[in-house]
Structures are given as C-alpha cells and as structure tokens.
XYZ file of C-alpha atoms in Angstrom:
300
model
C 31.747 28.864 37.323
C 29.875 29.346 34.370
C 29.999 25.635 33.452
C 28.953 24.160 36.675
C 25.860 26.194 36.715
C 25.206 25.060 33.057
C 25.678 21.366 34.607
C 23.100 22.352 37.195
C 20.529 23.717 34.863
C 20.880 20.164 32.615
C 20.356 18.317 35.443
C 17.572 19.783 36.819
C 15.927 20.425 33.252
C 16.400 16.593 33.357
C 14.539 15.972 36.639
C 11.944 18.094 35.803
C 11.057 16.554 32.114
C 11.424 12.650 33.648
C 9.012 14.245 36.519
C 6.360 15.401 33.611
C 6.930 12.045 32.323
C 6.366 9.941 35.051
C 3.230 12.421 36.239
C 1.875 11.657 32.713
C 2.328 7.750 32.905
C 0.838 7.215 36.393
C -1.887 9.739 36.297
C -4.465 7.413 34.177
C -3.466 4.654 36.782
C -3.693 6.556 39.797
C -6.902 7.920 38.688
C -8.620 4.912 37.671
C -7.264 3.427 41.431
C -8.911 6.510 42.666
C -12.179 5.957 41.203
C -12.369 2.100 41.973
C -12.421 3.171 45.447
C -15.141 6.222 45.074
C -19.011 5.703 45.256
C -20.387 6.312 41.619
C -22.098 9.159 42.577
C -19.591 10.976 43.741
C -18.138 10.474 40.272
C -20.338 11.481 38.055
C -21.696 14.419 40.160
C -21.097 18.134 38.834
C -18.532 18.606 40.353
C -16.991 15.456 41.065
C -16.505 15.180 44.943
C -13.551 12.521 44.533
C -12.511 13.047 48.033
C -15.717 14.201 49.921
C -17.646 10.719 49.744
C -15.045 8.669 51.520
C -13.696 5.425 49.990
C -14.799 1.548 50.279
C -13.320 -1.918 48.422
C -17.407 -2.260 47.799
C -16.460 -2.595 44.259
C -13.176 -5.526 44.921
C -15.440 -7.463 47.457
C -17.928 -7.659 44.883
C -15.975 -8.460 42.042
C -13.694 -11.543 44.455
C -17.078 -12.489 46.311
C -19.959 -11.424 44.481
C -21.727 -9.356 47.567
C -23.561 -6.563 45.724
C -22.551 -3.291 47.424
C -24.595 -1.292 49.010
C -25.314 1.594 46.447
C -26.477 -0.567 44.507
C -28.874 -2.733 45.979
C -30.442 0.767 46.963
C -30.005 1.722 43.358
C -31.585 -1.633 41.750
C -34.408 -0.432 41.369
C -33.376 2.540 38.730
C -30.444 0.246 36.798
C -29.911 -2.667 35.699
C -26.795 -4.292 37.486
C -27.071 -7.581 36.292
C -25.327 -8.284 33.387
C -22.475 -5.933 34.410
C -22.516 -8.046 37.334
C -22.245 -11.255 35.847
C -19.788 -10.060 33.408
C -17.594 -8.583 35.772
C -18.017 -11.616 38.478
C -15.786 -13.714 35.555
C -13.087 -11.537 36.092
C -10.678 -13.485 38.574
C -11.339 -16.480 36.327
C -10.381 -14.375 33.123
C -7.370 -13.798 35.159
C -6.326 -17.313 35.989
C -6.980 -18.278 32.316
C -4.227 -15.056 31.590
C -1.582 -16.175 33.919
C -1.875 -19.994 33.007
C -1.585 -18.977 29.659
C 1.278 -16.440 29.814
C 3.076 -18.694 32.148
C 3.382 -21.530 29.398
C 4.213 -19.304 26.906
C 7.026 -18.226 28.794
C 8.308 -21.648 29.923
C 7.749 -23.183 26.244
C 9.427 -19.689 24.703
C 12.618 -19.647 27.137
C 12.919 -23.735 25.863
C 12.681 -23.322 22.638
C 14.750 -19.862 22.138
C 17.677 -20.461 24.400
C 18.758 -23.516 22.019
C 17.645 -21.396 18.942
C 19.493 -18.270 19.703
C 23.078 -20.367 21.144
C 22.767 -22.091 17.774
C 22.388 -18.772 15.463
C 25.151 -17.146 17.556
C 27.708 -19.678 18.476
C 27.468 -22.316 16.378
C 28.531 -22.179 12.590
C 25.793 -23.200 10.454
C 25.197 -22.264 7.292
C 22.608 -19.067 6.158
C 21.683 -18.702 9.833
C 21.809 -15.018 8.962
C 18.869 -15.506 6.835
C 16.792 -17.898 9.382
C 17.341 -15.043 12.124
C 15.933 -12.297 9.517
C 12.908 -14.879 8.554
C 12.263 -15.228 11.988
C 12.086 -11.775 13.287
C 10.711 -10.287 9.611
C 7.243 -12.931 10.503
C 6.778 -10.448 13.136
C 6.808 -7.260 10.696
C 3.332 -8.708 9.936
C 0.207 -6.918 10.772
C -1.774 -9.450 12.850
C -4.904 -8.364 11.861
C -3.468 -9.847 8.335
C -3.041 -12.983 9.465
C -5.526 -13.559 11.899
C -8.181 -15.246 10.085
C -6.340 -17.745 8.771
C -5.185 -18.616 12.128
C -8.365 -19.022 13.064
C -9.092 -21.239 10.156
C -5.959 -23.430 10.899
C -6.694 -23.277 14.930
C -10.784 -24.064 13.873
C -9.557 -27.212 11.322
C -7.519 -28.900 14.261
C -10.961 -28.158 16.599
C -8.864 -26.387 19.102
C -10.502 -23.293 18.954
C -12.413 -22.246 22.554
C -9.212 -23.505 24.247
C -6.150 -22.404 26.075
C -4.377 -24.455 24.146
C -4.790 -22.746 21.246
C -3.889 -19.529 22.493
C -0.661 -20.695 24.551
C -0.014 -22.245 20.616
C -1.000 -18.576 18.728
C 1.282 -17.071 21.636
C 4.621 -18.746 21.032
C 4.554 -18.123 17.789
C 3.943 -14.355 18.817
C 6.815 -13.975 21.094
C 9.367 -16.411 20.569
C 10.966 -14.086 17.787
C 11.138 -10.901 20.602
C 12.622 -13.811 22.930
C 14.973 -15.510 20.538
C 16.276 -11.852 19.403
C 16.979 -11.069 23.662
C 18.794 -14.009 23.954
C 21.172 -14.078 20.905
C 21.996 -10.179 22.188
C 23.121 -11.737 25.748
C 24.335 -14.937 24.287
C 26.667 -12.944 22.064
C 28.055 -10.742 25.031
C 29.351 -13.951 26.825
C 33.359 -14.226 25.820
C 34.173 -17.040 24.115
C 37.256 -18.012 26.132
C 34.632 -19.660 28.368
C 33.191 -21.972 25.873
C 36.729 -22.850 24.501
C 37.897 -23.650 27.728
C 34.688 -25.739 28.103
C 35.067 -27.448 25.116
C 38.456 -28.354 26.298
C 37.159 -29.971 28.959
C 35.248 -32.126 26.967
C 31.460 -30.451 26.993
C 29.437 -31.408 24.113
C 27.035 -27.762 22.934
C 24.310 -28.747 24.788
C 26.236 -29.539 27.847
C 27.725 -25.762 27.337
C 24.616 -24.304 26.967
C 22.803 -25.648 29.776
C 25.885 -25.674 32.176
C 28.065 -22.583 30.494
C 25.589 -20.185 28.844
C 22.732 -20.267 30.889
C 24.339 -19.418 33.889
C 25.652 -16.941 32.859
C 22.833 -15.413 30.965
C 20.341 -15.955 33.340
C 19.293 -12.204 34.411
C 18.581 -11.675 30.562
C 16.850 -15.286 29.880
C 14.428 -14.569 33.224
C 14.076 -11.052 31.572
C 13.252 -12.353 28.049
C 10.681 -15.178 29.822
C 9.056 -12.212 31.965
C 8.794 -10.172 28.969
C 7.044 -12.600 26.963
C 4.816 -13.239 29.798
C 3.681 -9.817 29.783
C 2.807 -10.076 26.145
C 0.971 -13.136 26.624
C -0.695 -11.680 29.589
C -1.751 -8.476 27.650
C -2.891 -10.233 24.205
C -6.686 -9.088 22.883
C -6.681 -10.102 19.285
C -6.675 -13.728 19.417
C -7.898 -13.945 22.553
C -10.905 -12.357 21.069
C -11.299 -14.581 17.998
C -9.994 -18.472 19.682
C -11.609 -17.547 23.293
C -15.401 -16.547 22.467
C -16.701 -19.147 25.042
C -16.947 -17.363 28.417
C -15.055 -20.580 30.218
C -11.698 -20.166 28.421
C -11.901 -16.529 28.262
C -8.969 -14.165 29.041
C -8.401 -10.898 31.335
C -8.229 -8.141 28.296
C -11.460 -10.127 26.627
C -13.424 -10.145 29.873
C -12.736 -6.446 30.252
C -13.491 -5.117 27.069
C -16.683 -7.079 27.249
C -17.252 -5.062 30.563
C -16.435 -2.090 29.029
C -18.720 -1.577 26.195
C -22.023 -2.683 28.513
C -23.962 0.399 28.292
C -25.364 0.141 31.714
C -21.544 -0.050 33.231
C -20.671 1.223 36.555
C -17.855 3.214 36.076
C -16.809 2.043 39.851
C -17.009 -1.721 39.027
C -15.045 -1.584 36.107
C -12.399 0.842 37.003
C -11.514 -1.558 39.923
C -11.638 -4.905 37.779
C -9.156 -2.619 35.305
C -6.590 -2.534 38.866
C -7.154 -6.129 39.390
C -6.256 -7.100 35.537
C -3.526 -5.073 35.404
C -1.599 -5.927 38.514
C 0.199 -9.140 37.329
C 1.800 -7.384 34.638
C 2.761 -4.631 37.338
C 4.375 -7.137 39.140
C 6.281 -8.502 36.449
C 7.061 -4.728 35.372
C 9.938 -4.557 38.431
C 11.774 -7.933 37.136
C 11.683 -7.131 33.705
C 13.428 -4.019 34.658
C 16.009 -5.636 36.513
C 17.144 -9.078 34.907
C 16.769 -8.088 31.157
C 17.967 -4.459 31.082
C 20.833 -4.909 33.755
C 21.072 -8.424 32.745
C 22.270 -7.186 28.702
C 24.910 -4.770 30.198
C 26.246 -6.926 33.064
C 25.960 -10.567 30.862
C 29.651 -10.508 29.411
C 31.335 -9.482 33.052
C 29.647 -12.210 34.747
C-alpha cells in the first residue's frame, strides 16, 4: 500500500515538473505568436489589453505582400515606418537564402559523413582514433576565435557576399556533430550483416550504400535534419560573409530588424514566427528518426 502510493506521488511529481517545463519553453513562443497577431497599441498600453483589441494577420500580409496595415498608415504621420518596413519586407527572401543554404549543408554533410564515420567504425585503419578526436576537438573551438580568419580565407578566394561561402563555413561547422551521429548508429548495426555481405561478394562501398544505409536511415535523416537546423539557425558568419542585403540570411535579417529603434513590436514579433517555423518543422523529425532511430538502429 504504502509503495504504490509512493509510485503515485513520483509519477505525478513527474508530470507536474515536465508540465513547468514545457509551460516555461512555449510561453516566450506563444507569447510572441500572441503579440504578432495584436494591434501595437493594445500592447504597449498600461495595461496591456492582449485580448480586448481583437486580432488581424495585418502584420503577415504585410511582411508576404507588402500592404501597409491599417494602424499604420493612420499612424504615419507620428513614426517613421519605413525602414522597419523595408527591412522587414526582406524577410521571406532571408528565409529562402536560410533553407537553400541549410538544405546543402545537409545533403553535402550526410555525403561526406556517412563514408567518414563507416570508415572510422568498420574499417581498420590505422590511428583513426586520433582523426575522430581531431575532428570533433576542431569543434571545442570558440568561433568567435576563428572567425576572422575565416573571413580572411573566405575574402582571399572573393567568395565573401555569397551563399557559397556560407554553405562552405557550414560544413565545416556541422559535419563533426554529423559524423559523431553516424559512427554511434553505424556502430549499433551487428556485424553478422556485413560478414554475410562480404560473403556475398560486396566491396565497402557496395555495403555501405546497400547494407548500412538502410539500415541506418532513421539516424542518417536525423543527423541531416539536425544539421539543417544548425545551418538554418547560424548568426555569426552569416553576419560577417552575408553583409550584402541580397545574400542575406533569416537570423541576420532579424537582428537587423530588431535593433531599429523605431521597431514595431507587432511587425517583428510576427517575422520572429515566420523565421522560426522551418526549424519547428524540422523539430518533429529530428525527434523521431535520430532519437528512435539510435535505439531501434541495431534491431532493424
């Protein structure tokens, strides 16, 4: 008796604290939703009337379309709208540039690690202890340490205000994350499978891309998604190899937005929804194919 109602009071001392935490992750979201939706006014007022002003996608029209809403073309005469406006208009293209970006990354990390982490955990090759170590320790670096002289490098090759440069500066970012994923799944896979496979005459690459993959592939599409969310996220070199407002990305766009003193705290919490919801899409994958995918690898 006594035990079960100890088990009872764990388990809902559990719910309770993941409740607090999940309370404490989605209020900032659900509040900056909530005021992306709410006239200005009714923001800033003392005290704020959040739900007393009625709600409008003024702000998301604006930002997809460029049709100034209402409030403020009444309100143009008192502030100045238009270099938020302008700034904030370059959002869905900041976006695009993000995703394009990110996307490569993750197609040009998933080729290059899957071979990388099948060689340093299935193959015998000499001091590939210490090449995994290097790899991963180059990301023990402080990027603000390094960052200049990436810029140098990226500004002697004159690929600086590209994407190029930035899908380059992003590989080299994630791949070691990606690479360290995949040798965790790649290692879980038994290695009856690749003897037998061998057997039947498959040469490693064969194995890798008919065997391995396969098998692997809930943790190699959660690996890819997770370096795409990196990617998609990145602000320091997107800062310093993206100053031209053409090749500019979604965090660089929005902290641009951000620090306007004139900003409409409307305008920019909805461009904040609209930047963040690829990487809430990606969120529910990532979840799925890399966590389940490390636990369920060697059964499949």
């Amino acid at each position: 008796m006594l035990t079960r109602l100890q088990e009872r009071l764990e388990s809902t001392a559990r719910y309770l604290w993941l409740a607090l935490l999940l309370v404490f992750v989605l209020t900032p979201f659900l509040v900056t939703l909530l005021a992306s939706l709410t006239p200005d006014k009714a923001i800033v007022s003392q005290p704020a009337r959040w739900f007393t002003s009625g709600f409008n996608i003024d702000n998301y029209i604006y930002i997809l379309t460029g049709k100034l809403p209402a409030q403020y073309e009444v309100e143009a005469g008192q502030r100045t709208m238009s270099m938020v406006s302008q700034e904030i208009r370059f959002l869905p293209t900041a976006m695009l540039h993000s995703v394009i970006v990110a996307f490569l990354v993750m197609i040009f990390d998933l080729l290059l690690a899957a071979p990388a982490a099948y060689a340093l955990v299935k193959m015998r090759i000499g001091g590939k202890g210490i090449v995994l170590n290097f790899i991963l320790g180059t990301r023990l670096i402080p990027l603000v340490a390094v960052a200049i002289p990436y810029y140098e490098l990226m500004q002697m090759f004159r690929l600086t205000n590209t994407l190029t440069s930035l899908v380059i500066m992003y590989v080299g970012l994630t791949l070691p994350f990606v690479i360290l994923i995949l040798c965790v799944a790649f290692r879980q896979i038994d290695r009856s499978i690749e003897e037998a496979a061998q057997v039947d005459g498959l040469n490693p690459l064969q194995i890798l891309v008919r065997i391995v993959v396969p098998v692997a592939a809930p943790s190699i599409v959660g690996a890819g998604l997770f370096a795409f969310m990196l990617s998609y996220c990145e602000f320091l070199f997107g800062l310093l190899l993206a100053t031209n407002q053409s090749v500019r990305t979604m965090p660089v766009t929005m902290a641009s937005v951000s620090v306007n003193p004139d900003v409409s705290l409307g305008l920019t919490c909805a461009g904040i929804i609209l930047g963040v919801l690829p990487a809430l899409i990606v969120i529910v994958p990532v979840w799925r194919y890399m966590i389940r995918g490390l636990a369920e690898g060697s059964s499949k």
